[in-house]
PDB file of C-alpha atoms and ligand atoms in Angstrom:
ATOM      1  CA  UNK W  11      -0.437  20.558   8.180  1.00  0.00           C
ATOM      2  CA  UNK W  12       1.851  18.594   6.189  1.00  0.00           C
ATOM      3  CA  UNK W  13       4.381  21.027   3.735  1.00  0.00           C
ATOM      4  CA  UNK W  14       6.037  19.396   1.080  1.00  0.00           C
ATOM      5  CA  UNK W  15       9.125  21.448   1.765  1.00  0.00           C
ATOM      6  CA  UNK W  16      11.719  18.682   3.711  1.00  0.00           C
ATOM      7  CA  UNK W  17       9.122  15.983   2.995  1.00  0.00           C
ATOM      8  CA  UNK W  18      10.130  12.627   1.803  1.00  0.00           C
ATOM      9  CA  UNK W  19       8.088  11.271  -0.761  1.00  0.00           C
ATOM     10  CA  UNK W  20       6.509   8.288  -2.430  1.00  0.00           C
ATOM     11  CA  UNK W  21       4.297   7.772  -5.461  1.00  0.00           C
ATOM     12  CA  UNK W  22       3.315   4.715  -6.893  1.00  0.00           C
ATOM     13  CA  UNK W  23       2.937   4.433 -10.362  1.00  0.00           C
ATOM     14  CA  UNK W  24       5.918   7.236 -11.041  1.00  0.00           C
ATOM     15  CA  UNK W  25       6.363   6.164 -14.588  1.00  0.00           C
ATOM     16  CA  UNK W  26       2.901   7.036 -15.907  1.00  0.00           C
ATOM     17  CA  UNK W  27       0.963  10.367 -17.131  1.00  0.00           C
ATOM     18  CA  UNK W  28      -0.035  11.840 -13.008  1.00  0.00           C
ATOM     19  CA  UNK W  29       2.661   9.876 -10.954  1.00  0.00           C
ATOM     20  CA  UNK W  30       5.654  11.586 -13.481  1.00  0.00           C
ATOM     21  CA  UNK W  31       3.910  15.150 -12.566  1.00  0.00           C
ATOM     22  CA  UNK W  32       3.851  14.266  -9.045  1.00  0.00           C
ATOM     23  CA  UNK W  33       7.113  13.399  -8.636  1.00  0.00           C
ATOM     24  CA  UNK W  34       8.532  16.532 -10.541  1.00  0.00           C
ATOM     25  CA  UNK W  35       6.246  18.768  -8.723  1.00  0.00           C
ATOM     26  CA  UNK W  36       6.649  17.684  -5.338  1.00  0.00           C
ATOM     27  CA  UNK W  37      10.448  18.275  -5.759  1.00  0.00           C
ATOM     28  CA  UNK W  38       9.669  21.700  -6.936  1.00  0.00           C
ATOM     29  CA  UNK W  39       7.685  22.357  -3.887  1.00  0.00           C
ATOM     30  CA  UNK W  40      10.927  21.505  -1.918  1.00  0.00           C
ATOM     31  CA  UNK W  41      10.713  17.554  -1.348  1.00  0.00           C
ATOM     32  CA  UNK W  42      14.063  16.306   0.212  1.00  0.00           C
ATOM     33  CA  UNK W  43      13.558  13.087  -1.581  1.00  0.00           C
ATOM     34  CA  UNK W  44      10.733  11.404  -3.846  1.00  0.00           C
ATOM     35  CA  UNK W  45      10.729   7.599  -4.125  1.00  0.00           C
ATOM     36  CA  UNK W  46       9.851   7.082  -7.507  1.00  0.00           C
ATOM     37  CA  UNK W  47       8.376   3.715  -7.710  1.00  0.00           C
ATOM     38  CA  UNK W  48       7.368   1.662 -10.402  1.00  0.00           C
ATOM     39  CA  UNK W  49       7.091  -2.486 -11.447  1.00  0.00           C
ATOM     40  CA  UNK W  50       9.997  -1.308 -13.916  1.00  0.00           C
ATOM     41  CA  UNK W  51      11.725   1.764 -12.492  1.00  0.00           C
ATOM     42  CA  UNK W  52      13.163   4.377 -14.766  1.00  0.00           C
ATOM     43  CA  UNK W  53      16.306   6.771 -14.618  1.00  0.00           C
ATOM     44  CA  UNK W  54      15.744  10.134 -13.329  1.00  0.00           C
ATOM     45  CA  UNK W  55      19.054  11.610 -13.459  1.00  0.00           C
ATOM     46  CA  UNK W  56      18.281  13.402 -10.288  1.00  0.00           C
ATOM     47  CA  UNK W  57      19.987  12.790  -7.101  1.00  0.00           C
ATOM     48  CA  UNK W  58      16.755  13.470  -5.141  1.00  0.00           C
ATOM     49  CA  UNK W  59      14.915  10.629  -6.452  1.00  0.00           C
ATOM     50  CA  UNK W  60      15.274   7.180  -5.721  1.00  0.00           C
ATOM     51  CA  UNK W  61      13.759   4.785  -8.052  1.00  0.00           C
ATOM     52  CA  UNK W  62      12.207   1.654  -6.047  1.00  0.00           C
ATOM     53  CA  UNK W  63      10.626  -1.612  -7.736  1.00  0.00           C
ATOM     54  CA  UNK W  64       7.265  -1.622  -6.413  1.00  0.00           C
ATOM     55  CA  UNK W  65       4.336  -3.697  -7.600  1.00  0.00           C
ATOM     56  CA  UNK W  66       1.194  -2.738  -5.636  1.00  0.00           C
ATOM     57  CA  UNK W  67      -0.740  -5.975  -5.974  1.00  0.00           C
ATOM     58  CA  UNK W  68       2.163  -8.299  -4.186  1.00  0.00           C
ATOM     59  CA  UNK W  69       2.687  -8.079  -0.528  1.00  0.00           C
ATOM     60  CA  UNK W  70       6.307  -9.255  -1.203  1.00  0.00           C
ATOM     61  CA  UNK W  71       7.282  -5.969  -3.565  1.00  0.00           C
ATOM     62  CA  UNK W  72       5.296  -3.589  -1.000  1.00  0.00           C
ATOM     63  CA  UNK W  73       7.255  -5.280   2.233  1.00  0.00           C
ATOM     64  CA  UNK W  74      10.425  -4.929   0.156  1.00  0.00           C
ATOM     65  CA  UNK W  75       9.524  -1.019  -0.523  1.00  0.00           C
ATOM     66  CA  UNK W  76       8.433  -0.385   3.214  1.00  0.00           C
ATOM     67  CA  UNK W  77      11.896  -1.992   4.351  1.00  0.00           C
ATOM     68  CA  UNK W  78      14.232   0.307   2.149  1.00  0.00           C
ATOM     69  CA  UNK W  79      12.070   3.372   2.445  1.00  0.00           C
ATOM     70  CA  UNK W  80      11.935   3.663   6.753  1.00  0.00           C
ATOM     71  CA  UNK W  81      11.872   7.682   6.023  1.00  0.00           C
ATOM     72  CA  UNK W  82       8.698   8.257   3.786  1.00  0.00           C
ATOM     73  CA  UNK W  83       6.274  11.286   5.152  1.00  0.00           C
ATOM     74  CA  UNK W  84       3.989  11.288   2.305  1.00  0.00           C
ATOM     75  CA  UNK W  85       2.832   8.135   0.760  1.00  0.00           C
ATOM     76  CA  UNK W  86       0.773   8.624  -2.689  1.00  0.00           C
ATOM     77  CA  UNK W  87      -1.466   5.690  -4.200  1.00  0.00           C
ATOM     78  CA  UNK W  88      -1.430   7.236  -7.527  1.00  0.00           C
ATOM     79  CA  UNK W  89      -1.014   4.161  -9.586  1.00  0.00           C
ATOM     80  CA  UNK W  90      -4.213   2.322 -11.324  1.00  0.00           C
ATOM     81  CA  UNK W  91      -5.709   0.646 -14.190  1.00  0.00           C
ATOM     82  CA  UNK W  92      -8.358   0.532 -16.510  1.00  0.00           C
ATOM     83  CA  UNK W  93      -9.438  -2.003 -18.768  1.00  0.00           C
ATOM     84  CA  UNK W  94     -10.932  -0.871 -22.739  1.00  0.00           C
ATOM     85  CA  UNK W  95     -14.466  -2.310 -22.324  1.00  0.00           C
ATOM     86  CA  UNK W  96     -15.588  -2.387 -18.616  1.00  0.00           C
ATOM     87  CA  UNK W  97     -19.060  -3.690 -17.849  1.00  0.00           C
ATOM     88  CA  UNK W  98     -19.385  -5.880 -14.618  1.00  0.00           C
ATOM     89  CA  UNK W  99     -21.659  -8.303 -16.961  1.00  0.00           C
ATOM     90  CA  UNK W 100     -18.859  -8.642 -19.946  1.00  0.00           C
ATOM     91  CA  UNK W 101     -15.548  -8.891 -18.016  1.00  0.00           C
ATOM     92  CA  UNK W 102     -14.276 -12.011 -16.138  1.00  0.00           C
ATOM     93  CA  UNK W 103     -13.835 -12.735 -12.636  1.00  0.00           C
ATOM     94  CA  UNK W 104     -10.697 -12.318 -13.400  1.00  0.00           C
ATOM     95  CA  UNK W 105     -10.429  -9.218 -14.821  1.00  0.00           C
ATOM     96  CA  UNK W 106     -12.481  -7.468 -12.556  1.00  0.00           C
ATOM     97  CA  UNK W 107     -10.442  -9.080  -9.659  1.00  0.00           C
ATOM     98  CA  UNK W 108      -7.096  -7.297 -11.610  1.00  0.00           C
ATOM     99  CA  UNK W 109      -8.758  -3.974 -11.253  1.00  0.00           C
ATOM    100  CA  UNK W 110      -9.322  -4.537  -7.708  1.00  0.00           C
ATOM    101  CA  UNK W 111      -6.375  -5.453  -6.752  1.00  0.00           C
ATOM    102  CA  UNK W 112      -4.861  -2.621  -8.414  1.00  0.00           C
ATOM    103  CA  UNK W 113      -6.991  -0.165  -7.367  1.00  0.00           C
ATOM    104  CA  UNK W 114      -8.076  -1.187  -4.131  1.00  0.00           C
ATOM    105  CA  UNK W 115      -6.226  -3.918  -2.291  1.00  0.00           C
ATOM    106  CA  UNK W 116      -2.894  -2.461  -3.188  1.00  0.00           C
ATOM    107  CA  UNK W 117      -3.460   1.267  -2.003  1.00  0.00           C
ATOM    108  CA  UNK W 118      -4.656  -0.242   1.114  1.00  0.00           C
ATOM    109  CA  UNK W 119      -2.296  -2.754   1.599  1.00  0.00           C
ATOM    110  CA  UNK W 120       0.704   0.221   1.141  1.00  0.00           C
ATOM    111  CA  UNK W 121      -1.325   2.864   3.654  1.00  0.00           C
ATOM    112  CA  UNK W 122      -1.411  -0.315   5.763  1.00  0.00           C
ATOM    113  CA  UNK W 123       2.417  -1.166   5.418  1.00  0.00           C
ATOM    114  CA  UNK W 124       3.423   2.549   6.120  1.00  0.00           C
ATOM    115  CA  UNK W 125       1.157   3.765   8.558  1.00  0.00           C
ATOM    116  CA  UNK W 126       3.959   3.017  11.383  1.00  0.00           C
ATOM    117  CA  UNK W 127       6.344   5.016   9.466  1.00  0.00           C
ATOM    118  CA  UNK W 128       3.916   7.800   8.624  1.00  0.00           C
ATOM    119  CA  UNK W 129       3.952   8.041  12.141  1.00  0.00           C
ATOM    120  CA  UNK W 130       7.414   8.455  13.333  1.00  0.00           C
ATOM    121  CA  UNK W 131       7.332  12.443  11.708  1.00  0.00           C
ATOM    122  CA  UNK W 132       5.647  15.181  12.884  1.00  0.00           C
ATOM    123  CA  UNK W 133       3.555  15.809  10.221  1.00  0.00           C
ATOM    124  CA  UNK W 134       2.116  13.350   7.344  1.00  0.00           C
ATOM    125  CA  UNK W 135       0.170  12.228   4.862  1.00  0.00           C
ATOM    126  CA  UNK W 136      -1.560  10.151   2.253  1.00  0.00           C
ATOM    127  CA  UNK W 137      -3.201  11.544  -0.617  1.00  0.00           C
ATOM    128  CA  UNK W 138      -5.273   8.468  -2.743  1.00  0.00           C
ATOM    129  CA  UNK W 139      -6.170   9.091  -6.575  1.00  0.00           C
ATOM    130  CA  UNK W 140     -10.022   8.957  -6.633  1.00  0.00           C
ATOM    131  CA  UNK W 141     -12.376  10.203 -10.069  1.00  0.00           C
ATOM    132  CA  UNK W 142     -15.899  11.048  -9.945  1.00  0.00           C
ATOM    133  CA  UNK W 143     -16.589   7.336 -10.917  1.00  0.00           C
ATOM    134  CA  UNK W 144     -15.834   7.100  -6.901  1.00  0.00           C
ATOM    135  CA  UNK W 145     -19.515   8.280  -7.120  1.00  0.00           C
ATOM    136  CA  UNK W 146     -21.205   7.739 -10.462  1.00  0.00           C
ATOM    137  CA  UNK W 147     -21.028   4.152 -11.910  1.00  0.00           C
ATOM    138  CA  UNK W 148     -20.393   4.861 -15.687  1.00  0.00           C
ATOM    139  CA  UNK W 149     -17.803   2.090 -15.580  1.00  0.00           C
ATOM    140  CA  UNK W 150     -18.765  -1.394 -13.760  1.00  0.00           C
ATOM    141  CA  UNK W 151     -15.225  -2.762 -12.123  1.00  0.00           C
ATOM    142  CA  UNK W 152     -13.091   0.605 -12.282  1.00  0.00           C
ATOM    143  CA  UNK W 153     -16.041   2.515 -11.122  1.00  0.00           C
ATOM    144  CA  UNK W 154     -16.539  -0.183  -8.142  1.00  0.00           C
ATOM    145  CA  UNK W 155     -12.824  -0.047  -7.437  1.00  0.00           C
ATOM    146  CA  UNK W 156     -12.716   3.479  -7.112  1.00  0.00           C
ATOM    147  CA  UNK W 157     -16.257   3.850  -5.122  1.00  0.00           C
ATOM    148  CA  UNK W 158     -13.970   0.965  -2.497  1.00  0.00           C
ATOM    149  CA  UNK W 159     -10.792   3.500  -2.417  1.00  0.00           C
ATOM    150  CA  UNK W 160     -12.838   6.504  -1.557  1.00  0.00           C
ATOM    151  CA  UNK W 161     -14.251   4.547   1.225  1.00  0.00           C
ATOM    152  CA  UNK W 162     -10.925   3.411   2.722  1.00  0.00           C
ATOM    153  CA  UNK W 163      -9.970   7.123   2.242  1.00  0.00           C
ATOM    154  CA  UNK W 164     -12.665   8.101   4.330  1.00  0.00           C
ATOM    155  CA  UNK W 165     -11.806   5.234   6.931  1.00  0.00           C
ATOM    156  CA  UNK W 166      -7.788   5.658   7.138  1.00  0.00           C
ATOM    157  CA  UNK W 167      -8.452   9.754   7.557  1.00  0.00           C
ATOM    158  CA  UNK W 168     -10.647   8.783  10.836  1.00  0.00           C
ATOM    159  CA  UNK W 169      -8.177   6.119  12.003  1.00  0.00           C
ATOM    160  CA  UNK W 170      -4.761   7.874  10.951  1.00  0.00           C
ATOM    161  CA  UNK W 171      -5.832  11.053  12.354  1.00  0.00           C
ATOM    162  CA  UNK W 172      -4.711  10.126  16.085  1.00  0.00           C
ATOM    163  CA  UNK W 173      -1.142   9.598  14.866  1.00  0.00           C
ATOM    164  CA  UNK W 174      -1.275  13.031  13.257  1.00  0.00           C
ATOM    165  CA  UNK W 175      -1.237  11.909   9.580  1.00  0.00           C
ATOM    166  CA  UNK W 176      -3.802  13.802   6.754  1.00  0.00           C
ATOM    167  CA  UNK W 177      -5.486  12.186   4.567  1.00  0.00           C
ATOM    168  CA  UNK W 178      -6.648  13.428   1.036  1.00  0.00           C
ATOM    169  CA  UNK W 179      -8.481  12.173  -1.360  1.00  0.00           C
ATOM    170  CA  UNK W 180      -8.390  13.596  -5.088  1.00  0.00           C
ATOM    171  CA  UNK W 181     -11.710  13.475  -7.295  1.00  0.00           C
ATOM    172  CA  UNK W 182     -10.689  14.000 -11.071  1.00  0.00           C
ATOM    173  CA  UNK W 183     -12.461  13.267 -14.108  1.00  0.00           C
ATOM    174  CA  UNK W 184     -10.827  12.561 -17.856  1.00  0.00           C
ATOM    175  CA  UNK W 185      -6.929  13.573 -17.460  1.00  0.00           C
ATOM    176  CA  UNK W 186      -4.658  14.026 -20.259  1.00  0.00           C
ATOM    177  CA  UNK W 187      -3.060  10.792 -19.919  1.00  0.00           C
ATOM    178  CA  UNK W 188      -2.195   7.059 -21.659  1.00  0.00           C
ATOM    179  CA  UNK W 189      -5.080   5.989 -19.842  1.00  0.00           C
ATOM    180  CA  UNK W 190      -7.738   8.314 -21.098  1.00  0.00           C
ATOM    181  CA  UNK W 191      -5.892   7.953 -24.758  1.00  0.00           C
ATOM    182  CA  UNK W 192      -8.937   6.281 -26.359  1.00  0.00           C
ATOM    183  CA  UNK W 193     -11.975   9.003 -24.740  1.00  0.00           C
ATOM    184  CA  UNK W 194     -13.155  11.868 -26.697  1.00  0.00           C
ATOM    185  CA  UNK W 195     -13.785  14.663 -24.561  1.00  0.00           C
ATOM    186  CA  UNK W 196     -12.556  17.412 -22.094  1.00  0.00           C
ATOM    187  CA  UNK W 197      -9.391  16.267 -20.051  1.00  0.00           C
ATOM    188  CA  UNK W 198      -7.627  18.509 -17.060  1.00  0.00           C
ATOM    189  CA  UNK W 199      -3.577  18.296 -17.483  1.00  0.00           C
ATOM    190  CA  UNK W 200      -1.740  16.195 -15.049  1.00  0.00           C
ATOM    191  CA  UNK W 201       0.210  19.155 -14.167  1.00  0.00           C
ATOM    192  CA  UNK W 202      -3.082  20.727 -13.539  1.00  0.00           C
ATOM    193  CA  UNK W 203      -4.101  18.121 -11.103  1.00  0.00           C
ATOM    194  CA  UNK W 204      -0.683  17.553  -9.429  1.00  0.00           C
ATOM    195  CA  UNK W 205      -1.082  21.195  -9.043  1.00  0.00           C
ATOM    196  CA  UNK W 206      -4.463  21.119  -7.282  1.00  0.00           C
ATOM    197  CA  UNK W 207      -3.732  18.094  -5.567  1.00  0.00           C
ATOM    198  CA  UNK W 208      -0.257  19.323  -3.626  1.00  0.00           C
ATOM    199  CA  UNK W 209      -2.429  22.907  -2.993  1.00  0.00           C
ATOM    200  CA  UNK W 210      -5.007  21.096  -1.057  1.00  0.00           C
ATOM    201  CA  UNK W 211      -2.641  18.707   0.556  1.00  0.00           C
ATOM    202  CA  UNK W 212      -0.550  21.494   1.983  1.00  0.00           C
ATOM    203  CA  UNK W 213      -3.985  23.394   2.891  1.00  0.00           C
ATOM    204  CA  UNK W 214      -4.686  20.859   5.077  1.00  0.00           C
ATOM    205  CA  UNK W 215      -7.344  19.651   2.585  1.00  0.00           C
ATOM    206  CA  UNK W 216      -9.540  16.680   3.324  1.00  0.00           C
ATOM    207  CA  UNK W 217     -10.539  16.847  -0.397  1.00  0.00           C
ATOM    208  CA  UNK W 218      -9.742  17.907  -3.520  1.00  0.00           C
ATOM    209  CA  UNK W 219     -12.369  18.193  -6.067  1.00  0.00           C
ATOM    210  CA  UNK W 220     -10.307  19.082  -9.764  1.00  0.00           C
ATOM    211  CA  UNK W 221     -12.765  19.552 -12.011  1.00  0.00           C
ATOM    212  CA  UNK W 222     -16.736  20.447 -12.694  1.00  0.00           C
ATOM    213  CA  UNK W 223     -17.491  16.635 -13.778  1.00  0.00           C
ATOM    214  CA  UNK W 224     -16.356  15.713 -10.198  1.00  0.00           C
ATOM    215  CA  UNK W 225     -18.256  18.549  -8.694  1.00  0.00           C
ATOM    216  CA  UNK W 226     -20.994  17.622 -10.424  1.00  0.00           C
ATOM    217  CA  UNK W 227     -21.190  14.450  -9.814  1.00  0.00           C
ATOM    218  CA  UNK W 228     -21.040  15.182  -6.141  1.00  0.00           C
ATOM    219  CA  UNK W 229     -23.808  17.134  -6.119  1.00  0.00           C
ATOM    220  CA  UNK W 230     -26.085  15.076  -8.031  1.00  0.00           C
ATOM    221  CA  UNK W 231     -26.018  12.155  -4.934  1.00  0.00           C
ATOM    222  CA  UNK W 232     -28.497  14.026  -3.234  1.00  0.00           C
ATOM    223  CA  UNK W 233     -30.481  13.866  -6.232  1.00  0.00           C
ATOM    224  CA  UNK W 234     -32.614  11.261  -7.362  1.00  0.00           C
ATOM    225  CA  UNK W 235     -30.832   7.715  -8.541  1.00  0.00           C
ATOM    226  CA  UNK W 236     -32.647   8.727 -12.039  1.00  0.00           C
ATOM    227  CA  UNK W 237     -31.035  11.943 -12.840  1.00  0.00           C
ATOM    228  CA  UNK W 238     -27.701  10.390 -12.203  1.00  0.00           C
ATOM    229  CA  UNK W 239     -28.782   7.497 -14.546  1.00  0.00           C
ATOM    230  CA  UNK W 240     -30.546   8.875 -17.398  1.00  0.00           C
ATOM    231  CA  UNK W 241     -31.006   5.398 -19.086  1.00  0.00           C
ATOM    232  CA  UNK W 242     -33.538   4.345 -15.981  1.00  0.00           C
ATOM    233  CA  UNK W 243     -36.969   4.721 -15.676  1.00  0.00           C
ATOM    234  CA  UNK W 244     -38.082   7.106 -12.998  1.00  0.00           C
ATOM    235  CA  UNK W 245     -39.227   4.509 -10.693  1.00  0.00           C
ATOM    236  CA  UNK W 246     -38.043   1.012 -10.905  1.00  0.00           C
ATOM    237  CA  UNK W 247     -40.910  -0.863 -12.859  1.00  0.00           C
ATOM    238  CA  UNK W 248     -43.465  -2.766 -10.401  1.00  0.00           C
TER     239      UNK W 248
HETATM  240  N1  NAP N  24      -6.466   9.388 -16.868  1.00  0.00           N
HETATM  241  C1  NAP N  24      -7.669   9.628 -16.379  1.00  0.00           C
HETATM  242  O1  NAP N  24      -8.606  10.042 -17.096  1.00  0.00           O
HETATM  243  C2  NAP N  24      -7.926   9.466 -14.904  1.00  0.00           C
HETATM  244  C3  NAP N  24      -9.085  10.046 -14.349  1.00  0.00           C
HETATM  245  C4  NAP N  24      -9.318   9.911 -12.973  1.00  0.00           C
HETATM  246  C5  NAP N  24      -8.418   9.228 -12.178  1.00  0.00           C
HETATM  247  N2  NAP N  24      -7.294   8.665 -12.757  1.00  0.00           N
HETATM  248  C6  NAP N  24      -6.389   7.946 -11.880  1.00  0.00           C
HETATM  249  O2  NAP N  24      -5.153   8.624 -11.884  1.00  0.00           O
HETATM  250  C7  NAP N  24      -4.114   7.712 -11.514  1.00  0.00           C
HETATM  251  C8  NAP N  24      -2.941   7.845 -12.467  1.00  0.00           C
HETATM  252  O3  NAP N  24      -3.347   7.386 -13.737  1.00  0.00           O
HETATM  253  P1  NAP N  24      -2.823   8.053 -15.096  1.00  0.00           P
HETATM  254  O4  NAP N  24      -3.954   8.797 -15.669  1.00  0.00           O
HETATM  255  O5  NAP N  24      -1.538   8.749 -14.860  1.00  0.00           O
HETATM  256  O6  NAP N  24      -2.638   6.755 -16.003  1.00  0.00           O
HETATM  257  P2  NAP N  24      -1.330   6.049 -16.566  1.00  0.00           P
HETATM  258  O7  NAP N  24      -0.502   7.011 -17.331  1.00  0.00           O
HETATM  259  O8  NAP N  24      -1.845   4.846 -17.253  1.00  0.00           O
HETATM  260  O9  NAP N  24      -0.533   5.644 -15.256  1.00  0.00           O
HETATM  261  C9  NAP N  24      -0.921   4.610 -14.420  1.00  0.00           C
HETATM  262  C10 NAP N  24       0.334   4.055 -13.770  1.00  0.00           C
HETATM  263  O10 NAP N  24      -0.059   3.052 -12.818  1.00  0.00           O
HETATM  264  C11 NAP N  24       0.899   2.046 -12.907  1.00  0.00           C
HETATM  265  N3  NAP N  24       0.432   0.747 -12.424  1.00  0.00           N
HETATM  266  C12 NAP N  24      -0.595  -0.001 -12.884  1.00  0.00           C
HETATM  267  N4  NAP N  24      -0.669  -1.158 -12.214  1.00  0.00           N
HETATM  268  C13 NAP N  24       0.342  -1.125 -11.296  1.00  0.00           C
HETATM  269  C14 NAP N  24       0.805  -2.021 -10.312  1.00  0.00           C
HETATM  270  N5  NAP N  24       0.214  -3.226 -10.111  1.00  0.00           N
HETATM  271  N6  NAP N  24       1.855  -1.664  -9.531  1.00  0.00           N
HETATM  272  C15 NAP N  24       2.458  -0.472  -9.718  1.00  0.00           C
HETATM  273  N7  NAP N  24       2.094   0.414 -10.660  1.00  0.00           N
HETATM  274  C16 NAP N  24       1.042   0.081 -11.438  1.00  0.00           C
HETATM  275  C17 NAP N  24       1.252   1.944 -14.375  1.00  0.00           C
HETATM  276  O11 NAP N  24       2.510   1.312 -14.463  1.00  0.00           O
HETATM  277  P3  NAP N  24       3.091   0.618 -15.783  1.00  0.00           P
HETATM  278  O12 NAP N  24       3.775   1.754 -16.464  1.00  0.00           O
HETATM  279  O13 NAP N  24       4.003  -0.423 -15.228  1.00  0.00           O
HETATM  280  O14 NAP N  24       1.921   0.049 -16.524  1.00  0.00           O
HETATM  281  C18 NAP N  24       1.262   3.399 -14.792  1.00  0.00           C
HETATM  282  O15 NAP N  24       2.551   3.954 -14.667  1.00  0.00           O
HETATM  283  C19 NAP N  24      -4.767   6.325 -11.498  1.00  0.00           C
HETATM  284  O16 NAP N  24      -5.093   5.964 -10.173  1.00  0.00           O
HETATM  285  C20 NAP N  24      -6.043   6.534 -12.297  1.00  0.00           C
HETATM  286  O17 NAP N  24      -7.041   5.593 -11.960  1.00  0.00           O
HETATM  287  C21 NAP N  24      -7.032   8.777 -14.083  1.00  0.00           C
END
């Protein structure tokens, strides 16, 4: 099972609300090193961190980031986006092409790109940033882009597992962060969820469900398509 004591680190998205909470926590769990990565990299003032430009929609920025970091043991897609008004009818091609590459492409483009150095140590892992919309499509291009990551979470922990690397996938509903700024309702903490997240990782966690929403929402897929979507009909008209 992958500790994080020793471990080298990476998160993507370091400078936002989660990815700052990761990186602090995982060094208080005992990371050697945390790559702190970011399109515009900030100071941390901490000789355990290494800042590293890293874009996750351009293969040049993730080869780049794969060369200079040869020693990573845990590699965290945390970084995402979200657009204001989301409805697969409304946005562009465009925009819902952003959000895929964000959300999608680029985690599996970096598990791709470090899978071969993942599997030089003796224990590692991935953890991916997933949200109940994974399941539940209350948004139309983030919700798609997150129900694709799941998926490829569920596919790399089948094809990593030969080369002895974990991987977890986080469900978490409205955090406490710039991206839930404008929403109105319950959020979890980041330092709650980083919290969570490194407990089940070091458990040896396939999952890591945060909140009730996310539990919720898992439970209702055995349910009828209706109860999960309240605005429908109970059949689909004839
Ligand atoms: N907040 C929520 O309610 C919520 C709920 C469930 C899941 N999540 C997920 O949690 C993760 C962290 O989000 P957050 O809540 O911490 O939001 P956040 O504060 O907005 O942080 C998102 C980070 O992702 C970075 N990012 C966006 N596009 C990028 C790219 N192309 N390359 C590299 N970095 C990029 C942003 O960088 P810049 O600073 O450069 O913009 C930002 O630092 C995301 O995957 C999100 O989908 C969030």
């Amino acid at each position: 099972m992958p500790v994080l004591s020793g471990s080298v680190v990476l998160v993507t998205g370091a400078n936002g609300g989660l990815g700052r909470e990761l990186v602090e926590q995982a060094l208080a769990r005992g990371a050697a090193k945390v790559y702190a990565t970011a399109r515009r990299p900030r100071e941390w003032n901490d000789p355990r961190v290494v800042p590293l430009t890293l874009d996750v929609t351009d293969a040049d920025s993730i080869r780049a980031a794969v060369a200079q970091a040869q020693d990573v043991t845990v590699l965290i897609n945390n970084a995402g986006m979200s657009l204001a008004s989301d409805t697969l009818m409304a946005l562009s091609d465009e925009e819902i092409r952003d959000v895929m590459e964000t959300n999608f492409f680029g985690p599996v483009a970096l598990t791709r790109a470090f899978a071969p150095v993942l599997a030089t140590s003796s224990t590692s892992a991935v953890l991916n940033i997933h949200s109940p919309l994974s399941w539940i499509a209350l948004t139309g291009a983030y919700s798609a882009s997150k129900a694709a990551l799941w998926s490829a979470t569920n596919s790399f922990r089948v094809e990593l597992a030969p080369q002895g690397t974990q991987v977890t996938g986080v469900h978490v509903g409205y955090m406490d962060t710039a991206m839930a700024k404008g929403v109105n309702a319950p959020k979890t903490s980041p330092e709650e969820v980083a919290w969570k997240s490194f407990d089940g990782l070091e458990q040896g966690d396939y999952e890591v469900i945060v909140d009730e929403i996310s539990a919720g929402v898992k439970l209702g897929l055995s349910g009828p398509i209706s109860d999960l979507y309240p605005a429908l009909p109970a059949n689909a008209p004839a």
